[in-house]
Short mmCIF file of C-alpha atoms in Angstrom, two decimals:
data_model
loop_
_atom_site.label_atom_id
_atom_site.label_comp_id
_atom_site.label_asym_id
_atom_site.label_seq_id
_atom_site.Cartn_x
_atom_site.Cartn_y
_atom_site.Cartn_z
CA UNK L 21 -119.90 -37.56 56.09
CA UNK L 22 -119.28 -33.77 55.52
CA UNK L 23 -121.33 -32.06 52.82
CA UNK L 24 -120.91 -28.67 51.13
CA UNK L 25 -121.11 -26.02 53.88
CA UNK L 26 -123.97 -23.54 54.10
CA UNK L 27 -123.39 -19.83 53.53
CA UNK L 28 -120.76 -20.21 50.81
CA UNK L 29 -121.03 -21.18 47.16
CA UNK L 30 -123.94 -21.57 44.78
CA UNK L 31 -125.56 -24.94 45.46
CA UNK L 32 -128.62 -23.74 47.37
CA UNK L 33 -131.46 -21.51 46.17
CA UNK L 34 -133.26 -18.86 48.17
CA UNK L 35 -136.59 -20.66 47.68
CA UNK L 36 -137.73 -24.20 46.80
CA UNK L 37 -138.16 -25.42 43.24
CA UNK L 38 -142.01 -25.20 43.11
CA UNK L 39 -142.07 -21.51 44.06
CA UNK L 40 -139.15 -20.60 41.80
CA UNK L 41 -140.67 -22.57 38.91
CA UNK L 42 -143.95 -20.67 39.20
CA UNK L 43 -142.04 -17.40 38.75
CA UNK L 44 -140.20 -18.74 35.71
CA UNK L 45 -143.36 -20.12 34.09
CA UNK L 46 -144.89 -16.63 34.20
CA UNK L 47 -142.16 -15.35 31.83
CA UNK L 48 -143.18 -16.15 28.20
CA UNK L 49 -139.98 -14.60 26.76
CA UNK L 50 -137.88 -16.96 28.89
CA UNK L 51 -139.83 -19.98 27.61
CA UNK L 52 -139.42 -18.85 24.00
CA UNK L 53 -135.65 -18.37 24.43
CA UNK L 54 -135.25 -21.77 26.11
CA UNK L 55 -137.46 -23.59 23.63
CA UNK L 56 -135.57 -22.24 20.61
CA UNK L 57 -132.12 -22.91 22.10
CA UNK L 58 -132.78 -26.44 23.38
CA UNK L 59 -134.50 -27.51 20.13
CA UNK L 60 -131.46 -26.30 18.14
CA UNK L 61 -128.95 -28.11 20.37
CA UNK L 62 -131.05 -31.32 20.40
CA UNK L 63 -131.16 -31.43 16.60
CA UNK L 64 -127.39 -30.90 16.27
CA UNK L 65 -126.65 -33.57 18.87
CA UNK L 66 -128.94 -36.14 17.26
CA UNK L 67 -127.25 -35.59 13.91
CA UNK L 68 -123.65 -36.13 15.08
CA UNK L 69 -124.52 -39.00 17.43
CA UNK L 70 -126.20 -40.82 14.54
CA UNK L 71 -122.87 -40.75 12.68
CA UNK L 72 -121.24 -43.02 15.29
CA UNK L 73 -122.24 -46.66 14.72
CA UNK L 74 -120.90 -47.81 18.10
CA UNK L 75 -122.35 -44.95 20.17
CA UNK L 76 -123.94 -47.28 22.73
CA UNK L 77 -120.66 -49.16 23.17
CA UNK L 78 -118.89 -45.82 23.59
CA UNK L 79 -121.41 -44.85 26.31
CA UNK L 80 -120.82 -48.14 28.08
CA UNK L 81 -117.05 -47.60 27.92
CA UNK L 82 -117.41 -44.11 29.39
CA UNK L 83 -119.57 -45.41 32.23
CA UNK L 84 -117.16 -48.28 32.97
CA UNK L 85 -114.12 -45.97 33.06
CA UNK L 86 -115.87 -43.57 35.41
CA UNK L 87 -116.99 -46.40 37.70
CA UNK L 88 -113.40 -47.68 37.80
CA UNK L 89 -112.21 -44.18 38.75
CA UNK L 90 -114.75 -43.94 41.58
CA UNK L 91 -113.74 -47.38 42.87
CA UNK L 92 -110.03 -46.42 42.91
CA UNK L 93 -110.36 -42.70 43.65
CA UNK L 94 -107.89 -42.45 46.60
CA UNK L 95 -105.19 -44.34 44.69
CA UNK L 96 -105.64 -42.29 41.49
CA UNK L 97 -105.70 -38.95 43.30
CA UNK L 98 -102.36 -39.74 44.98
CA UNK L 99 -100.96 -40.76 41.59
CA UNK L 100 -102.16 -37.48 40.06
CA UNK L 101 -100.56 -35.45 42.88
CA UNK L 102 -97.24 -37.25 42.44
CA UNK L 103 -97.19 -36.63 38.68
CA UNK L 104 -98.20 -32.94 38.92
CA UNK L 105 -95.59 -32.33 41.61
CA UNK L 106 -92.88 -34.13 39.65
CA UNK L 107 -93.54 -31.80 36.69
CA UNK L 108 -93.23 -28.55 38.64
CA UNK L 109 -96.82 -27.99 39.79
CA UNK L 110 -98.17 -27.66 43.32
CA UNK L 111 -101.25 -29.57 44.51
CA UNK L 112 -103.58 -28.22 47.19
CA UNK L 113 -106.39 -30.21 48.85
CA UNK L 114 -109.63 -28.39 49.67
CA UNK L 115 -112.15 -30.10 51.93
CA UNK L 116 -114.93 -27.69 50.98
CA UNK L 117 -115.80 -24.41 49.23
CA UNK L 118 -114.51 -22.23 52.06
CA UNK L 119 -111.09 -23.91 52.03
CA UNK L 120 -110.84 -23.76 48.23
CA UNK L 121 -111.72 -20.05 48.15
CA UNK L 122 -109.15 -19.33 50.88
CA UNK L 123 -106.43 -21.24 49.00
CA UNK L 124 -107.05 -19.46 45.68
CA UNK L 125 -107.29 -16.04 47.33
CA UNK L 126 -104.00 -16.60 49.14
CA UNK L 127 -102.28 -17.73 45.94
CA UNK L 128 -103.46 -14.67 43.99
CA UNK L 129 -102.46 -12.30 46.80
CA UNK L 130 -98.98 -13.87 46.85
CA UNK L 131 -98.45 -12.77 43.24
CA UNK L 132 -99.36 -9.16 44.07
CA UNK L 133 -102.09 -9.15 41.41
CA UNK L 134 -105.45 -7.48 41.97
CA UNK L 135 -107.25 -9.12 39.04
CA UNK L 136 -107.50 -12.53 37.36
CA UNK L 137 -108.90 -13.80 34.07
CA UNK L 138 -111.06 -16.92 34.16
CA UNK L 139 -111.98 -19.61 31.72
CA UNK L 140 -115.43 -21.07 32.30
CA UNK L 141 -115.39 -23.38 35.32
CA UNK L 142 -118.34 -25.05 37.01
CA UNK L 143 -116.21 -25.83 40.08
CA UNK L 144 -115.38 -22.15 40.71
CA UNK L 145 -119.05 -21.22 40.24
CA UNK L 146 -120.00 -23.98 42.67
CA UNK L 147 -117.75 -22.58 45.41
CA UNK L 148 -118.57 -18.90 44.73
CA UNK L 149 -114.95 -18.01 43.94
CA UNK L 150 -115.75 -14.70 42.22
CA UNK L 151 -117.56 -13.45 45.31
CA UNK L 152 -114.69 -14.58 47.57
CA UNK L 153 -112.09 -12.85 45.40
CA UNK L 154 -114.17 -9.66 45.26
CA UNK L 155 -114.37 -9.64 49.06
CA UNK L 156 -110.56 -9.74 49.09
CA UNK L 157 -110.30 -6.82 46.63
CA UNK L 158 -109.47 -8.98 43.60
CA UNK L 159 -111.45 -8.60 40.36
CA UNK L 160 -112.27 -11.82 38.47
CA UNK L 161 -113.03 -11.37 34.74
CA UNK L 162 -115.00 -14.07 32.99
CA UNK L 163 -113.73 -14.62 29.43
CA UNK L 164 -116.20 -17.18 28.07
CA UNK L 165 -118.73 -15.19 25.98
CA UNK L 166 -121.80 -16.52 27.75
CA UNK L 167 -120.20 -16.12 31.17
CA UNK L 168 -119.22 -12.54 30.23
CA UNK L 169 -122.87 -11.82 29.37
CA UNK L 170 -123.98 -13.22 32.72
CA UNK L 171 -121.32 -11.27 34.63
CA UNK L 172 -121.98 -7.94 32.89
CA UNK L 173 -125.72 -8.45 33.31
CA UNK L 174 -125.31 -9.03 37.09
CA UNK L 175 -127.15 -12.26 36.43
CA UNK L 176 -126.77 -15.94 37.28
CA UNK L 177 -126.02 -18.79 34.85
CA UNK L 178 -129.02 -20.89 33.87
CA UNK L 179 -127.41 -23.71 31.87
CA UNK L 180 -124.24 -25.73 32.37
CA UNK L 181 -122.95 -25.26 28.83
CA UNK L 182 -124.83 -22.13 27.70
CA UNK L 183 -125.07 -20.01 30.88
CA UNK L 184 -126.86 -17.14 29.08
CA UNK L 185 -129.37 -19.37 27.30
CA UNK L 186 -132.17 -17.31 28.85
CA UNK L 187 -131.00 -14.14 27.05
CA UNK L 188 -131.77 -13.26 23.43
CA UNK L 189 -129.62 -11.13 21.11
CA UNK L 190 -131.44 -7.87 21.78
CA UNK L 191 -130.98 -8.28 25.52
CA UNK L 192 -127.26 -9.05 25.08
CA UNK L 193 -126.76 -5.93 22.96
CA UNK L 194 -128.36 -3.79 25.66
CA UNK L 195 -126.12 -5.34 28.34
CA UNK L 196 -122.96 -4.74 26.31
CA UNK L 197 -123.84 -1.10 25.57
CA UNK L 198 -124.77 -0.41 29.18
CA UNK L 199 -122.04 -2.29 31.09
CA UNK L 200 -118.85 -2.80 29.09
CA UNK L 201 -117.62 0.78 29.47
CA UNK L 202 -117.92 0.57 33.26
CA UNK L 203 -115.29 -2.17 33.55
CA UNK L 204 -113.06 -1.76 30.49
CA UNK L 205 -113.24 -1.10 26.77
CA UNK L 206 -116.79 0.03 25.90
CA UNK L 207 -118.92 -1.58 23.22
CA UNK L 208 -118.61 0.07 19.77
CA UNK L 209 -121.07 2.83 18.97
CA UNK L 210 -123.84 1.59 16.72
CA UNK L 211 -123.51 -1.99 17.98
CA UNK L 212 -126.17 -4.21 16.41
CA UNK L 213 -127.61 -7.48 17.69
CA UNK L 214 -126.01 -9.51 14.91
CA UNK L 215 -124.05 -12.46 16.42
CA UNK L 216 -120.85 -11.48 14.61
CA UNK L 217 -121.03 -7.88 15.90
CA UNK L 218 -121.70 -9.03 19.47
CA UNK L 219 -118.82 -11.52 19.36
CA UNK L 220 -116.44 -8.85 17.99
CA UNK L 221 -117.42 -6.44 20.78
CA UNK L 222 -116.66 -9.15 23.36
CA UNK L 223 -113.36 -10.03 21.67
CA UNK L 224 -112.12 -6.43 21.72
CA UNK L 225 -113.25 -5.96 25.32
CA UNK L 226 -111.55 -9.14 26.52
CA UNK L 227 -108.30 -8.70 24.60
CA UNK L 228 -107.12 -6.01 27.04
CA UNK L 229 -107.92 -8.29 29.98
CA UNK L 230 -105.90 -11.16 28.52
CA UNK L 231 -102.86 -8.99 27.82
CA UNK L 232 -102.76 -7.34 31.24
CA UNK L 233 -103.63 -10.25 33.56
CA UNK L 234 -100.79 -11.93 35.45
CA UNK L 235 -102.95 -14.68 36.96
CA UNK L 236 -105.51 -17.00 35.36
CA UNK L 237 -108.02 -19.30 37.04
CA UNK L 238 -109.42 -22.31 35.23
CA UNK L 239 -111.37 -25.46 35.80
CA UNK L 240 -110.57 -28.79 34.14
CA UNK L 241 -112.74 -31.15 32.15
CA UNK L 242 -110.39 -34.05 32.81
CA UNK L 243 -107.11 -34.91 34.56
CA UNK L 244 -104.98 -37.88 33.47
CA UNK L 245 -103.68 -39.59 36.60
CA UNK L 246 -100.69 -41.43 35.11
CA UNK L 247 -99.11 -38.30 33.59
CA UNK L 248 -100.50 -35.38 35.62
CA UNK L 249 -101.96 -33.82 32.45
CA UNK L 250 -105.04 -31.60 32.65
CA UNK L 251 -107.48 -30.88 29.83
CA UNK L 252 -109.90 -28.07 29.01
CA UNK L 253 -112.18 -28.20 25.98
CA UNK L 254 -113.90 -25.06 24.69
CA UNK L 255 -115.17 -23.36 21.55
CA UNK L 256 -113.95 -19.77 21.60
CA UNK L 257 -110.19 -19.77 22.17
CA UNK L 258 -110.50 -17.82 25.42
CA UNK L 259 -109.41 -20.90 27.33
CA UNK L 260 -106.24 -21.16 25.28
CA UNK L 261 -105.47 -17.48 26.04
CA UNK L 262 -106.01 -17.99 29.79
CA UNK L 263 -103.94 -21.15 29.90
CA UNK L 264 -100.92 -19.75 28.06
CA UNK L 265 -100.54 -15.95 28.55
CA UNK L 266 -100.53 -15.29 32.34
CA UNK L 267 -97.49 -15.96 34.51
CA UNK L 268 -99.48 -17.96 37.09
CA UNK L 269 -102.22 -20.55 36.44
CA UNK L 270 -104.52 -21.81 39.19
CA UNK L 271 -106.82 -24.72 38.33
CA UNK L 272 -109.75 -25.72 40.57
CA UNK L 273 -111.03 -29.23 39.88
CA UNK L 274 -113.51 -31.60 41.49
CA UNK L 275 -111.85 -34.80 42.66
CA UNK L 276 -114.08 -36.93 40.39
CA UNK L 277 -112.73 -35.45 37.12
CA UNK L 278 -109.96 -38.06 36.85
CA UNK L 279 -109.31 -40.56 34.12
CA UNK L 280 -106.59 -43.19 34.67
CA UNK L 281 -104.74 -42.96 31.33
CA UNK L 282 -104.51 -41.08 28.01
CA UNK L 283 -106.30 -43.99 26.32
CA UNK L 284 -109.26 -43.43 28.64
CA UNK L 285 -109.27 -39.72 27.78
CA UNK L 286 -109.79 -40.69 24.12
CA UNK L 287 -113.25 -42.06 24.96
CA UNK L 288 -114.44 -38.83 26.59
CA UNK L 289 -113.06 -36.58 23.85
CA UNK L 290 -115.52 -38.38 21.56
CA UNK L 291 -118.48 -38.42 23.97
CA UNK L 292 -118.28 -34.86 25.30
CA UNK L 293 -118.40 -32.65 22.17
CA UNK L 294 -121.18 -34.67 20.53
CA UNK L 295 -123.29 -34.60 23.69
CA UNK L 296 -122.68 -30.97 24.60
CA UNK L 297 -122.40 -28.71 21.56
CA UNK L 298 -123.39 -31.24 18.90
CA UNK L 299 -119.91 -31.14 17.34
CA UNK L 300 -117.62 -33.95 16.22
CA UNK L 301 -114.80 -32.44 18.26
CA UNK L 302 -114.27 -29.27 20.25
CA UNK L 303 -112.62 -26.40 18.33
CA UNK L 304 -110.06 -25.99 21.14
CA UNK L 305 -108.66 -28.83 23.26
CA UNK L 306 -105.94 -27.53 25.57
CA UNK L 307 -103.69 -29.91 27.52
CA UNK L 308 -100.96 -28.99 29.97
CA UNK L 309 -98.65 -30.96 32.21
CA UNK L 310 -96.97 -29.10 35.07
CA UNK L 311 -94.61 -26.23 34.14
CA UNK L 312 -92.51 -25.95 30.96
CA UNK L 313 -89.61 -23.46 31.37
CA UNK L 314 -89.95 -20.54 28.96
CA UNK L 315 -93.36 -21.65 27.64
CA UNK L 316 -96.69 -20.75 29.20
CA UNK L 317 -97.35 -20.10 32.91
CA UNK L 318 -94.22 -20.51 35.03
CA UNK L 319 -96.21 -21.20 38.19
CA UNK L 320 -98.98 -23.81 38.30
CA UNK L 321 -101.29 -24.71 41.19
CA UNK L 322 -103.93 -27.44 41.19
CA UNK L 323 -106.69 -27.21 43.84
CA UNK L 324 -108.48 -30.55 44.32
CA UNK L 325 -112.03 -29.92 45.58
CA UNK L 326 -114.20 -32.29 47.64
CA UNK L 327 -117.17 -30.13 48.79
CA UNK L 328 -119.57 -33.04 49.34
CA UNK L 329 -118.20 -35.41 46.70
CA UNK L 330 -116.95 -37.93 49.27
CA UNK L 331 -120.42 -37.94 50.85
CA UNK L 332 -121.90 -38.61 47.39
CA UNK L 333 -119.41 -41.41 46.80
CA UNK L 334 -120.49 -43.03 50.08
CA UNK L 335 -124.05 -43.63 48.76
CA UNK L 336 -124.00 -46.78 46.56
CA UNK L 337 -127.26 -45.77 44.85
CA UNK L 338 -126.30 -42.13 44.31
CA UNK L 339 -122.60 -42.21 43.51
CA UNK L 340 -123.11 -42.66 39.75
CA UNK L 341 -123.93 -38.93 39.65
CA UNK L 342 -120.16 -38.42 39.93
CA UNK L 343 -119.76 -39.95 36.45
CA UNK L 344 -121.15 -36.66 35.06
CA UNK L 345 -118.89 -34.93 32.50
CA UNK L 346 -120.98 -31.69 32.51
CA UNK L 347 -122.13 -32.04 28.90
CA UNK L 348 -125.69 -30.81 29.69
CA UNK L 349 -127.33 -33.26 27.28
CA UNK L 350 -129.87 -34.12 29.99
CA UNK L 351 -130.92 -30.46 30.30
CA UNK L 352 -131.60 -30.13 26.60
CA UNK L 353 -134.08 -33.05 26.53
CA UNK L 354 -135.83 -32.39 29.85
CA UNK L 355 -139.42 -31.10 29.52
CA UNK L 356 -139.26 -29.58 33.00
CA UNK L 357 -136.03 -27.67 32.32
CA UNK L 358 -137.29 -26.45 28.95
CA UNK L 359 -140.22 -24.73 30.65
CA UNK L 360 -138.66 -23.45 33.87
CA UNK L 361 -135.05 -22.72 32.89
CA UNK L 362 -132.07 -23.08 35.17
CA UNK L 363 -132.65 -20.38 37.78
CA UNK L 364 -135.61 -22.29 39.25
CA UNK L 365 -133.24 -25.03 40.46
CA UNK L 366 -131.38 -22.56 42.69
CA UNK L 367 -128.07 -24.35 42.11
CA UNK L 368 -125.24 -23.83 39.67
CA UNK L 369 -126.12 -27.35 38.46
CA UNK L 370 -129.64 -27.14 36.96
CA UNK L 371 -131.73 -29.70 35.11
CA UNK L 372 -131.91 -33.44 35.76
CA UNK L 373 -128.26 -33.84 36.73
CA UNK L 374 -128.60 -30.91 39.12
CA UNK L 375 -131.67 -32.53 40.66
CA UNK L 376 -129.56 -35.54 41.67
CA UNK L 377 -126.14 -33.93 42.19
CA UNK L 378 -127.00 -30.81 44.21
CA UNK L 379 -129.00 -32.62 46.95
CA UNK L 380 -126.15 -35.08 47.41
CA UNK L 381 -123.45 -32.41 47.62
CA UNK L 382 -125.43 -30.34 50.15
CA UNK L 383 -127.37 -33.09 51.91
CA UNK L 384 -130.96 -33.77 50.82
CA UNK L 385 -132.47 -31.59 53.54
CA UNK L 386 -130.97 -28.44 51.96
CA UNK L 387 -132.34 -29.24 48.49
CA UNK L 388 -135.39 -31.31 49.39
CA UNK L 389 -137.57 -30.16 46.48
CA UNK L 390 -135.11 -30.86 43.66
CA UNK L 391 -135.62 -34.66 43.45
CA UNK L 392 -139.27 -33.88 42.64
CA UNK L 393 -138.37 -31.52 39.75
CA UNK L 394 -138.88 -34.27 37.18
CA UNK L 395 -141.61 -36.19 35.38
CA UNK L 396 -139.42 -39.35 35.48
CA UNK L 397 -139.93 -39.65 31.71
CA UNK L 398 -136.43 -41.14 31.27
CA UNK L 399 -135.27 -38.85 28.42
CA UNK L 400 -132.26 -37.77 30.53
CA UNK L 401 -131.10 -41.38 30.93
CA UNK L 402 -131.34 -41.98 27.19
CA UNK L 403 -129.32 -38.83 26.41
CA UNK L 404 -126.61 -39.21 29.06
CA UNK L 405 -123.27 -40.13 27.41
CA UNK L 406 -122.09 -41.97 30.54
CA UNK L 407 -125.44 -43.72 31.15
CA UNK L 408 -126.36 -42.20 34.51
CA UNK L 409 -129.76 -43.64 35.48
CA UNK L 410 -131.11 -40.32 36.70
CA UNK L 411 -134.80 -41.40 37.05
CA UNK L 412 -133.94 -44.28 39.39
CA UNK L 413 -131.64 -41.99 41.36
CA UNK L 414 -134.41 -39.40 41.69
CA UNK L 415 -136.72 -42.01 43.22
CA UNK L 416 -133.93 -43.03 45.61
CA UNK L 417 -133.40 -39.40 46.65
CA UNK L 418 -137.15 -38.89 47.15
CA UNK L 419 -136.99 -41.78 49.58
CA UNK L 420 -134.08 -40.13 51.39
CA UNK L 421 -136.03 -36.87 51.59
CA UNK L 422 -139.00 -38.70 53.14
CA UNK L 423 -136.73 -40.47 55.63
CA UNK L 424 -135.11 -37.16 56.56
CA UNK L 425 -138.54 -35.59 57.16
CA UNK L 426 -139.65 -38.55 59.26
CA UNK L 427 -136.50 -38.25 61.35
CA UNK L 428 -137.61 -34.74 62.34
CA UNK L 429 -141.22 -35.68 63.06
CA UNK L 430 -144.33 -37.03 61.32
CA UNK L 431 -145.06 -36.10 57.70
CA UNK L 432 -147.37 -33.11 57.44
CA UNK L 433 -151.14 -33.12 56.89
CA UNK L 434 -152.82 -34.94 54.01
CA UNK L 435 -149.65 -36.70 52.84
CA UNK L 436 -149.13 -38.35 56.22
CA UNK L 437 -152.80 -39.33 56.43
CA UNK L 438 -152.79 -40.84 52.95
CA UNK L 439 -149.58 -42.79 53.57
CA UNK L 440 -150.82 -44.20 56.87
CA UNK L 441 -154.14 -45.18 55.31
CA UNK L 442 -152.34 -46.91 52.43
CA UNK L 443 -150.02 -48.76 54.82
CA UNK L 444 -153.02 -49.90 56.91
CA UNK L 445 -154.91 -51.20 53.87
CA UNK L 446 -151.93 -52.90 52.22
CA UNK L 447 -150.87 -54.72 55.39
CA UNK L 448 -153.93 -57.06 55.27
CA UNK L 449 -155.24 -58.96 52.19
CA UNK L 450 -158.91 -58.55 53.06
CA UNK L 451 -158.56 -54.83 53.79
CA UNK L 452 -156.68 -54.32 50.50
CA UNK L 453 -159.37 -56.18 48.52
CA UNK L 454 -162.06 -54.07 50.16
CA UNK L 455 -160.10 -50.88 49.41
CA UNK L 456 -159.81 -51.81 45.72
CA UNK L 457 -163.54 -52.44 45.47
CA UNK L 458 -164.29 -49.17 47.28
CA UNK L 459 -162.07 -47.31 44.82
CA UNK L 460 -164.69 -48.02 42.15
CA UNK L 461 -166.72 -45.21 43.74
CA UNK L 462 -164.18 -42.89 42.16
CA UNK L 463 -165.84 -43.58 38.82
CA UNK L 464 -168.63 -41.28 39.96
CA UNK L 465 -166.14 -38.35 39.94
CA UNK L 466 -164.67 -39.07 36.52
CA UNK L 467 -165.37 -37.65 33.12
CA UNK L 468 -163.78 -38.73 29.82
CA UNK L 469 -161.68 -41.30 31.66
CA UNK L 470 -160.12 -38.84 34.11
CA UNK L 471 -160.79 -37.38 37.54
CA UNK L 472 -159.89 -33.68 37.54
CA UNK L 473 -160.64 -32.97 41.22
CA UNK L 474 -161.13 -34.98 44.39
CA UNK L 475 -162.78 -33.90 47.67
CA UNK L 476 -160.73 -32.47 50.59
CA UNK L 477 -158.24 -33.14 52.06
CA UNK L 478 -156.75 -34.36 48.75
CA UNK L 479 -157.94 -31.40 46.64
CA UNK L 480 -154.44 -29.90 46.46
CA UNK L 481 -153.03 -33.10 44.97
CA UNK L 482 -155.28 -32.87 41.91
CA UNK L 483 -154.75 -29.12 41.46
CA UNK L 484 -151.90 -29.77 39.04
CA UNK L 485 -152.61 -33.34 37.87
CA UNK L 486 -155.45 -35.67 36.85
CA UNK L 487 -156.25 -39.14 38.15
CA UNK L 488 -157.28 -41.96 35.83
CA UNK L 489 -160.81 -43.27 36.44
CA UNK L 490 -160.64 -46.65 38.25
CA UNK L 491 -161.49 -49.64 36.03
CA UNK L 492 -164.94 -51.22 36.47
CA UNK L 493 -163.27 -54.40 37.69
CA UNK L 494 -160.01 -54.82 39.63
CA UNK L 495 -157.37 -57.32 38.54
CA UNK L 496 -158.11 -59.46 41.60
CA UNK L 497 -161.83 -59.61 40.80
CA UNK L 498 -161.06 -60.43 37.15
CA UNK L 499 -158.73 -63.26 38.24
CA UNK L 500 -161.33 -64.75 40.56
CA UNK L 501 -163.98 -64.54 37.83
CA UNK L 502 -161.75 -66.13 35.21
CA UNK L 503 -159.93 -68.70 37.34
CA UNK L 504 -162.19 -69.25 40.28
CA UNK L 505 -159.56 -68.11 42.78
CA UNK L 506 -156.94 -70.64 41.62
CA UNK L 507 -153.35 -69.32 41.64
#
């Protein structure tokens, strides 16, 4: 089954998670920024979720609707195409990132425009659309405040919802003063790092882009199959400007973003704002259906993106990752993400959901370290508004990584030796009993109930973790002593 192609898009990092995480952990300012931001979002989310007495039932409904969509995906996609086409839009099918970038570039060139305005879109970040448009001589201007900060700072997003979460106010002020004048209206002289002043500088800078752009590119949070309606939720009003002012609108959407009916959409418009920004509803919910003569864009194109989603759907134990509504609730509760930030994951999808989604979109061999970027504490499962069992999926993907390594040869070094020794001992009752009794020797290495270091070749394993001291008596020995060997 085809996965996302190499060499295009932003699903693969330049180095594995352990190496990238070590770099991030050496930055105390990054950890302070992340800790403050995630604590604030967690508190807001907990408050508004507690207001909903049937929150768990709402989660279950969201999960059931998404599972129904995945089970009927071909049928619903055809229905969506028919409805969009009937209302004046044009639907394009993109097998992967390269095809999607080529389609969007061709559509923009056909208008004669050399610039586009964009509303925040994970799908276009995933396929590397900005880079593809730049290569074709087309400038893409991000209009979401956090995305603007990332773009002006020549940076990469580090959070699904708050891409500039790793930046503090002083850093943002410096970026605005240094970069805005190079690409448009400069930041006001005497700009302070007060949030209101920074937002006003961005508003004035972007206003000229909105008024001059003839083409807009958007993503979509949801698409209603039975009417062909698309939905974008946001907090700043930039999405509304992009979706209404330009003459041509191009929307790039993953094929899993469907809901069957408007009644189904109602469930997600309750789940998403509470789980993402900790709000009862999003300040701006924009919905559009095809083309309306004399009102809004007069040309509408919808690009439906696969890019590894069909391969994900083909795995019965991994397909639930496609339920994701990109709320980022799992990032905000993850102890690993809070310490390393998003760049360490190397993918546009960081955090727990990125650790299960990215390896499936690319194939596990291209993101083999991500399934291990978790403590398996389960906080992500508890926070997920569509009940994705991320910990179980991580274990499943670790198994796939091991199988992929075995397919290319024996496991390396100490790990292979340990696994073979364990398999040998566990395959015979007497050998396993002897191994358990021998493990008591480990008590000689322990102190205060823990073993901090073991002899080679396993020294590396205990470099970053402790082992519990073995009990003085194994369960088998206790059973024999208490019951005389009776089952």
